[in-house]
mmCIF file of N, CA, C and O in Angstrom:
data_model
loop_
_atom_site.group_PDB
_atom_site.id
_atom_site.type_symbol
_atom_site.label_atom_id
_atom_site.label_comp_id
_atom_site.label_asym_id
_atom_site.label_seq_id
_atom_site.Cartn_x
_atom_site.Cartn_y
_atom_site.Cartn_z
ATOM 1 N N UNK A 1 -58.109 -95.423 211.803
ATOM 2 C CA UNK A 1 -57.318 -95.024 210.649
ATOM 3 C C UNK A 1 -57.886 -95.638 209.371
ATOM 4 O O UNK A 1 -58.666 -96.579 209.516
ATOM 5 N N UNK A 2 -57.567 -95.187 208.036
ATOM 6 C CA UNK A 2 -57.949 -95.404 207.089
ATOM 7 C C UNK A 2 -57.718 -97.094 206.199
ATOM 8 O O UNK A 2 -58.360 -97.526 205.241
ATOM 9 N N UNK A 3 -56.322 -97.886 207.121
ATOM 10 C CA UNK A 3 -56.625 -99.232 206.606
ATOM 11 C C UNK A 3 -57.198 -99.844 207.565
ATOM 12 O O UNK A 3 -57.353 -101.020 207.233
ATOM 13 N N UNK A 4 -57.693 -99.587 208.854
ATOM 14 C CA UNK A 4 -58.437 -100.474 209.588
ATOM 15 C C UNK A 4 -59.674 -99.904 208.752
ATOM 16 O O UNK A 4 -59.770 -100.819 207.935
ATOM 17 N N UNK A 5 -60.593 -99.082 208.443
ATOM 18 C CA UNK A 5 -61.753 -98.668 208.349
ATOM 19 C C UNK A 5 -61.987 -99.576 206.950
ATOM 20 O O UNK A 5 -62.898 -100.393 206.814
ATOM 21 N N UNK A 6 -61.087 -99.294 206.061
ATOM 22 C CA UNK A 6 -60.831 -100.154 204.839
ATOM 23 C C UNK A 6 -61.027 -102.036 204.965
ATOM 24 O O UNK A 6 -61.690 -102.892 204.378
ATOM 25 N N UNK A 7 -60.094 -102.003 206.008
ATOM 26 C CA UNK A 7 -60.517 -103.718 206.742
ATOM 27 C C UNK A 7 -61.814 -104.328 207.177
ATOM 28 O O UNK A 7 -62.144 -105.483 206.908
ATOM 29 N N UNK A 8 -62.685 -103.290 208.020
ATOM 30 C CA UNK A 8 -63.801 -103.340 208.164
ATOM 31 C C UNK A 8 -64.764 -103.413 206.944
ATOM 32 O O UNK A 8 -65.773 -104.050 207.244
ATOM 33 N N UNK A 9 -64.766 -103.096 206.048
ATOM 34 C CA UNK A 9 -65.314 -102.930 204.973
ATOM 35 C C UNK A 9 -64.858 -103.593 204.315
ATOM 36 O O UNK A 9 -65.745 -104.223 203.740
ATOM 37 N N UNK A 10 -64.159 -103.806 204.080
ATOM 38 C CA UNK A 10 -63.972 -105.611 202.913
ATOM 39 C C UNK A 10 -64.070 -106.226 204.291
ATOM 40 O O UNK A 10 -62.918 -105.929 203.976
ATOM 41 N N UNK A 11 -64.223 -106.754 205.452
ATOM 42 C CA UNK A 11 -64.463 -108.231 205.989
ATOM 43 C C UNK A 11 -66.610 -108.444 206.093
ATOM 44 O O UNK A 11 -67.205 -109.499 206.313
ATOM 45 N N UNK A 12 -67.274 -106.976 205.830
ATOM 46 C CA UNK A 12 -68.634 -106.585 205.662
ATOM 47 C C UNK A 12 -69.094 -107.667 204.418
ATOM 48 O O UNK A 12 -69.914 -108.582 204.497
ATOM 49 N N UNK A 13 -68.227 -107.213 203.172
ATOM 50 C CA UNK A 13 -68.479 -107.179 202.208
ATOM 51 C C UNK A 13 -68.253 -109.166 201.937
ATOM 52 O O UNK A 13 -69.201 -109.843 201.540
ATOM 53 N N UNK A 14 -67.023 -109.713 202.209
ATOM 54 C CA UNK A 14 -66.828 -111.090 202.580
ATOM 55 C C UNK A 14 -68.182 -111.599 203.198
ATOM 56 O O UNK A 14 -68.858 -112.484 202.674
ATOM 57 N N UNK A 15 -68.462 -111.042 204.197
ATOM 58 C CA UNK A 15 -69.271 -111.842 205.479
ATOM 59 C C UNK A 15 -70.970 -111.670 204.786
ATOM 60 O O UNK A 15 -71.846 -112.447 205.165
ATOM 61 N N UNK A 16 -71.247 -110.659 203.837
ATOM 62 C CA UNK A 16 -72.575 -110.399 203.211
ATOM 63 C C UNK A 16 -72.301 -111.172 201.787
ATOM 64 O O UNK A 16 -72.772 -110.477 200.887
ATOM 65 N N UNK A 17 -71.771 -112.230 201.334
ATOM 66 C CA UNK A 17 -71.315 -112.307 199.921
ATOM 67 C C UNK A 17 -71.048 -111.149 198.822
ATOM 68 O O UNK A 17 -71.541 -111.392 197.720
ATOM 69 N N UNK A 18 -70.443 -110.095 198.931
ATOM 70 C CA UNK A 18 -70.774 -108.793 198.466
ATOM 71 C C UNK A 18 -69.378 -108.616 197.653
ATOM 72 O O UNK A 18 -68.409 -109.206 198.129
ATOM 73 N N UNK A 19 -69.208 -107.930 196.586
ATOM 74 C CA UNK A 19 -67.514 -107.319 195.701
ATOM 75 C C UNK A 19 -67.390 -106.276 196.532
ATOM 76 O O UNK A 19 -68.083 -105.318 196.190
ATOM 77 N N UNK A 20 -66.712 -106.113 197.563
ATOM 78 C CA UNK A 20 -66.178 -105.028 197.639
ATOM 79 C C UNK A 20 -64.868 -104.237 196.687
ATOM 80 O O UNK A 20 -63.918 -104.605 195.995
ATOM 81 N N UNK A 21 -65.392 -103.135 197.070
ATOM 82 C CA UNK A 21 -64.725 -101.852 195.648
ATOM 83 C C UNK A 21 -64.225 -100.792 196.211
ATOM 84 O O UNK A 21 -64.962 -100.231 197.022
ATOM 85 N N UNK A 22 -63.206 -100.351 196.028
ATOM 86 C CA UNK A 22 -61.683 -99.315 196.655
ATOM 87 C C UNK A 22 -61.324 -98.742 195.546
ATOM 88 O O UNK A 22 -61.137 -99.180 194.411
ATOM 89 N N UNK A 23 -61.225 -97.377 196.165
ATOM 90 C CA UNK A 23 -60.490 -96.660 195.150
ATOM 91 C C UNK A 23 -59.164 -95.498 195.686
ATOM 92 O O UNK A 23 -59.054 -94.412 196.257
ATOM 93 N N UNK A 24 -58.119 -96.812 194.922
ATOM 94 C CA UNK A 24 -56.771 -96.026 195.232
ATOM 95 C C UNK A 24 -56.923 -95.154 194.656
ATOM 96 O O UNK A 24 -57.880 -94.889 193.928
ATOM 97 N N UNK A 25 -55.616 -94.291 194.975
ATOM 98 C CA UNK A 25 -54.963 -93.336 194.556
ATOM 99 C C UNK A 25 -53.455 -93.532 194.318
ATOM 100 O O UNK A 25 -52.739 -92.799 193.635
ATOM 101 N N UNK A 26 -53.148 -94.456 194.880
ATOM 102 C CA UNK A 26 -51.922 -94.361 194.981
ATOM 103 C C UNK A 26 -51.486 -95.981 195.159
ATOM 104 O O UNK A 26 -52.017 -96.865 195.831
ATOM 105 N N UNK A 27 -50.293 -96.006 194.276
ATOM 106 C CA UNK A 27 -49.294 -97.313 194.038
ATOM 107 C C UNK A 27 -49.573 -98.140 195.573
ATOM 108 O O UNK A 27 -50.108 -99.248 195.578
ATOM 109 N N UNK A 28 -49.136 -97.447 196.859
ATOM 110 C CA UNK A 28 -49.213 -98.244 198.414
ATOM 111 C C UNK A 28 -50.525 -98.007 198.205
ATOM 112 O O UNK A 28 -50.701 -98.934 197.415
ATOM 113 N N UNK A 29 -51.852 -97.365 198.313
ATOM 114 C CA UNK A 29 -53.074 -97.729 198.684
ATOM 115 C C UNK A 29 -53.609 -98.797 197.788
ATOM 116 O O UNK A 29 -54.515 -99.552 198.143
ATOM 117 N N UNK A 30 -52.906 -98.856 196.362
ATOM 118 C CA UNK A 30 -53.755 -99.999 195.333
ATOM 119 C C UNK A 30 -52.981 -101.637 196.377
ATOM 120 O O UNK A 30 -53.774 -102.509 196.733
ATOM 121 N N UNK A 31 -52.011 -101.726 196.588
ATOM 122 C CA UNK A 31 -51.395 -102.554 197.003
ATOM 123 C C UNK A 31 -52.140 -102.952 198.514
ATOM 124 O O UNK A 31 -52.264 -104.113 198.904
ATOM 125 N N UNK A 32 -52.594 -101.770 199.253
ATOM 126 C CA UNK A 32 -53.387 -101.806 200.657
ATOM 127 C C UNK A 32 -54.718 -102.757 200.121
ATOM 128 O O UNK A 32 -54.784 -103.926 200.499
ATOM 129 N N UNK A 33 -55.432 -102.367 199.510
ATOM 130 C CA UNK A 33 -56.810 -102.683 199.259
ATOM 131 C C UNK A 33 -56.813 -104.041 198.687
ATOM 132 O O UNK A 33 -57.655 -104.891 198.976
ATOM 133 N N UNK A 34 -55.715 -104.232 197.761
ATOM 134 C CA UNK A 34 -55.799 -105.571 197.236
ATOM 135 C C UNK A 34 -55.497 -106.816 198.244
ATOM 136 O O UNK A 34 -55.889 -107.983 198.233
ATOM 137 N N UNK A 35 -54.470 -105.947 199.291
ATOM 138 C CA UNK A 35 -54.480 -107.083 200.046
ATOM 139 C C UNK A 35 -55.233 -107.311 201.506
ATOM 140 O O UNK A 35 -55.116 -108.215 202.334
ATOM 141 N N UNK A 36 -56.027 -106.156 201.478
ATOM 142 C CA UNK A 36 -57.293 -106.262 202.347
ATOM 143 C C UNK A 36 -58.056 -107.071 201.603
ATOM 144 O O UNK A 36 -59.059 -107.084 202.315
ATOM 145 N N UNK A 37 -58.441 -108.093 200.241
ATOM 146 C CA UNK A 37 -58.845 -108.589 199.860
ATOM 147 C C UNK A 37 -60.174 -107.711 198.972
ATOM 148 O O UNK A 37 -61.241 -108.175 198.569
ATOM 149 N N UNK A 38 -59.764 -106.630 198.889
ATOM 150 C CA UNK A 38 -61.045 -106.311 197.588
ATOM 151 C C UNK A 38 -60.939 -106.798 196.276
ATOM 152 O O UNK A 38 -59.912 -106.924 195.610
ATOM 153 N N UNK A 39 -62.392 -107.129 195.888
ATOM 154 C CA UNK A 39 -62.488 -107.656 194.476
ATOM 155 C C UNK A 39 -62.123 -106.985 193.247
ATOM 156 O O UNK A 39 -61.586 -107.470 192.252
ATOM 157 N N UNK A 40 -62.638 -105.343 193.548
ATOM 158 C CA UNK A 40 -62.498 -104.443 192.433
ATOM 159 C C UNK A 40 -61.976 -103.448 192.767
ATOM 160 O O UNK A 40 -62.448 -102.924 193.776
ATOM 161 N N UNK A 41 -60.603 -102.646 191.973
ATOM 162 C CA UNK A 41 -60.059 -101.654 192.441
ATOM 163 C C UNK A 41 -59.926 -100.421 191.306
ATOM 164 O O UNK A 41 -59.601 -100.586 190.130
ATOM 165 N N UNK A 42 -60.177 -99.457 191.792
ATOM 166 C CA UNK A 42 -60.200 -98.652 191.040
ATOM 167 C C UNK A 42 -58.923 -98.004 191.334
ATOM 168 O O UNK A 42 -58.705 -97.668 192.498
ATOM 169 N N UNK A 43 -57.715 -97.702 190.072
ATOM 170 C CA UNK A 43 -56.489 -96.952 189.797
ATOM 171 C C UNK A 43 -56.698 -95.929 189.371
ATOM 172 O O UNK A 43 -56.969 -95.848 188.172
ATOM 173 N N UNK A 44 -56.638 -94.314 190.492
ATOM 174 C CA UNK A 44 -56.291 -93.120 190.084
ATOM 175 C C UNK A 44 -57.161 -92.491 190.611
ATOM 176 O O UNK A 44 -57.847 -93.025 191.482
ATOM 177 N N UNK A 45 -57.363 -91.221 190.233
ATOM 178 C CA UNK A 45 -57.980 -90.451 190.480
ATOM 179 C C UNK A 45 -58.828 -89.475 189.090
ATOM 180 O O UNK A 45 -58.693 -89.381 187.870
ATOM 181 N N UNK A 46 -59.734 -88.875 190.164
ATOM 182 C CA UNK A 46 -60.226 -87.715 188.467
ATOM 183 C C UNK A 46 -59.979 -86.651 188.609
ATOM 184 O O UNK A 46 -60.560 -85.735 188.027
ATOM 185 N N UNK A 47 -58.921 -86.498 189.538
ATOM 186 C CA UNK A 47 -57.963 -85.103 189.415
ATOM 187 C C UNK A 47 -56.700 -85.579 187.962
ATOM 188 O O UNK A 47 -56.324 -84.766 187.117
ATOM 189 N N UNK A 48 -56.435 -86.463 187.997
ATOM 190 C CA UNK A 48 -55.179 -87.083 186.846
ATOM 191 C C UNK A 48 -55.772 -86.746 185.349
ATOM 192 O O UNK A 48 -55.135 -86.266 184.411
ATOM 193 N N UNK A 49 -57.296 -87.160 185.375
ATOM 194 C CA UNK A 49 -58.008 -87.605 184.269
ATOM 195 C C UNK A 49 -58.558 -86.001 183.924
ATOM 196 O O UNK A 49 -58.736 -85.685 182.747
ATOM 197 N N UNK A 50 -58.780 -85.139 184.897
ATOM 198 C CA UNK A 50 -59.453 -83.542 184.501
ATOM 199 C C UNK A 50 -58.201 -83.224 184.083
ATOM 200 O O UNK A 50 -58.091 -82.914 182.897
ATOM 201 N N UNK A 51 -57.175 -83.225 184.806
ATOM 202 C CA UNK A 51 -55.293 -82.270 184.095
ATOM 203 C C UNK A 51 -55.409 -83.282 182.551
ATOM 204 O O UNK A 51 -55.635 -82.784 181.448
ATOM 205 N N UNK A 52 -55.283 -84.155 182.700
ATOM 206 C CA UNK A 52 -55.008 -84.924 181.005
ATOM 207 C C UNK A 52 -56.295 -83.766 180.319
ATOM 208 O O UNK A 52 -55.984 -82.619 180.001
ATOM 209 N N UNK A 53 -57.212 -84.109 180.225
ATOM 210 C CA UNK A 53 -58.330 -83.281 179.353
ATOM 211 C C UNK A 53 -58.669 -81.885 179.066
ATOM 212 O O UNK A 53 -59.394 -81.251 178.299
ATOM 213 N N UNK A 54 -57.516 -81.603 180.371
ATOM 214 C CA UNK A 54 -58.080 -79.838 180.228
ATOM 215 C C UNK A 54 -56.576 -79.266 179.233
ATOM 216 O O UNK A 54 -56.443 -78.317 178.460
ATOM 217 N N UNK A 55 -55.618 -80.339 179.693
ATOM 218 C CA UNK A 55 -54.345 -80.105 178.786
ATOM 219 C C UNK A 55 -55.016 -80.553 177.196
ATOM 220 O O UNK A 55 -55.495 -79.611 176.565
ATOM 221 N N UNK A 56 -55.048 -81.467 176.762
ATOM 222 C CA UNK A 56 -55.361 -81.388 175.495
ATOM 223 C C UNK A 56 -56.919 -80.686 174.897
ATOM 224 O O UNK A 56 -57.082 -80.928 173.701
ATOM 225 N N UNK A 57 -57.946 -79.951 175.484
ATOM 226 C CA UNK A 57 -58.427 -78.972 175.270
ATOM 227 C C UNK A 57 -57.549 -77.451 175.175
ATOM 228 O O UNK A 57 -57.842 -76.796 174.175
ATOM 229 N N UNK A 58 -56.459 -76.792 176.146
ATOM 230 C CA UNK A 58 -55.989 -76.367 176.247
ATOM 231 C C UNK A 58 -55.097 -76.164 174.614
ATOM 232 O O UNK A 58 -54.898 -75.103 174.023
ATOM 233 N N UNK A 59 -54.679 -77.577 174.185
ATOM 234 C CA UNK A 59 -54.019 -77.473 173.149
ATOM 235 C C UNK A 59 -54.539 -77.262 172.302
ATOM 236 O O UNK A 59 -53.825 -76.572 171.574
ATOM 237 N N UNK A 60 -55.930 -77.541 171.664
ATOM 238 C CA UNK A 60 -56.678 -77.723 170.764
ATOM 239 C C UNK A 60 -57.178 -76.159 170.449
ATOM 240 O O UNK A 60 -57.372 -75.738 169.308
ATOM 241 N N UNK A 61 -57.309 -75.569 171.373
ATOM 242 C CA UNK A 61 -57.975 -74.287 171.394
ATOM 243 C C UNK A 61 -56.542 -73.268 171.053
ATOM 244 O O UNK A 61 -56.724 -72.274 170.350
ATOM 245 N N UNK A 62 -55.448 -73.501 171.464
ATOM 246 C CA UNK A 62 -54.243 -72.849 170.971
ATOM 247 C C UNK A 62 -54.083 -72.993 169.524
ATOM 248 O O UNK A 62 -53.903 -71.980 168.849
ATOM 249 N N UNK A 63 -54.142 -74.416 168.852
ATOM 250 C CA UNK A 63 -54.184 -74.588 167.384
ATOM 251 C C UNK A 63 -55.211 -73.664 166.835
ATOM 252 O O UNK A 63 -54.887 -72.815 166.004
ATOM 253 N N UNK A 64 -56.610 -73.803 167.319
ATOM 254 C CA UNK A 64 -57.137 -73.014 166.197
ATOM 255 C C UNK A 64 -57.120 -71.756 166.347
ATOM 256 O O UNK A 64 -57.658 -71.150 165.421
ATOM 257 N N UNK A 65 -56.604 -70.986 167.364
ATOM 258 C CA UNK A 65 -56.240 -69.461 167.522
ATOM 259 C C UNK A 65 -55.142 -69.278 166.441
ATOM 260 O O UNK A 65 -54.823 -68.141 166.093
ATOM 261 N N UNK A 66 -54.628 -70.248 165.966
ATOM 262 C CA UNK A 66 -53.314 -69.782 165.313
ATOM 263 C C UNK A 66 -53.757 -69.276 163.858
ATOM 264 O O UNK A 66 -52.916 -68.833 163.075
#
């Protein structure tokens, strides 16, 4: 499953002196990873970050039609 595989990979990353790096998605997976002990976590996704950008392109292009 996906927090043992996650476990394996930060105890790699410990055992090689290495940052291991996770990327939630979600409130329980940021909370999973941090306490699997990763150094660096990445919050979100670039599905969140394409809807934010395509919405305010979306808007921008409505203004100048007007």
């Amino acid at each position: 499953d996906l927090e043992q595989d996650l476990r394996t990979v930060s105890a790699a990353c410990r055992q090689h002196g290495k940052f291991g790096l996770c990327i939630a998605v979600g409130t329980e997976m940021f909370k999973m990873c941090r306490n699997l002990g990763f150094h660096l976590i990445v919050y979100g996704s670039e599905v969140r970050f394409l809807a934010e950008a395509s919405a305010a392109a979306s808007k921008s292009a409505r203004e100048m039609l007007k």
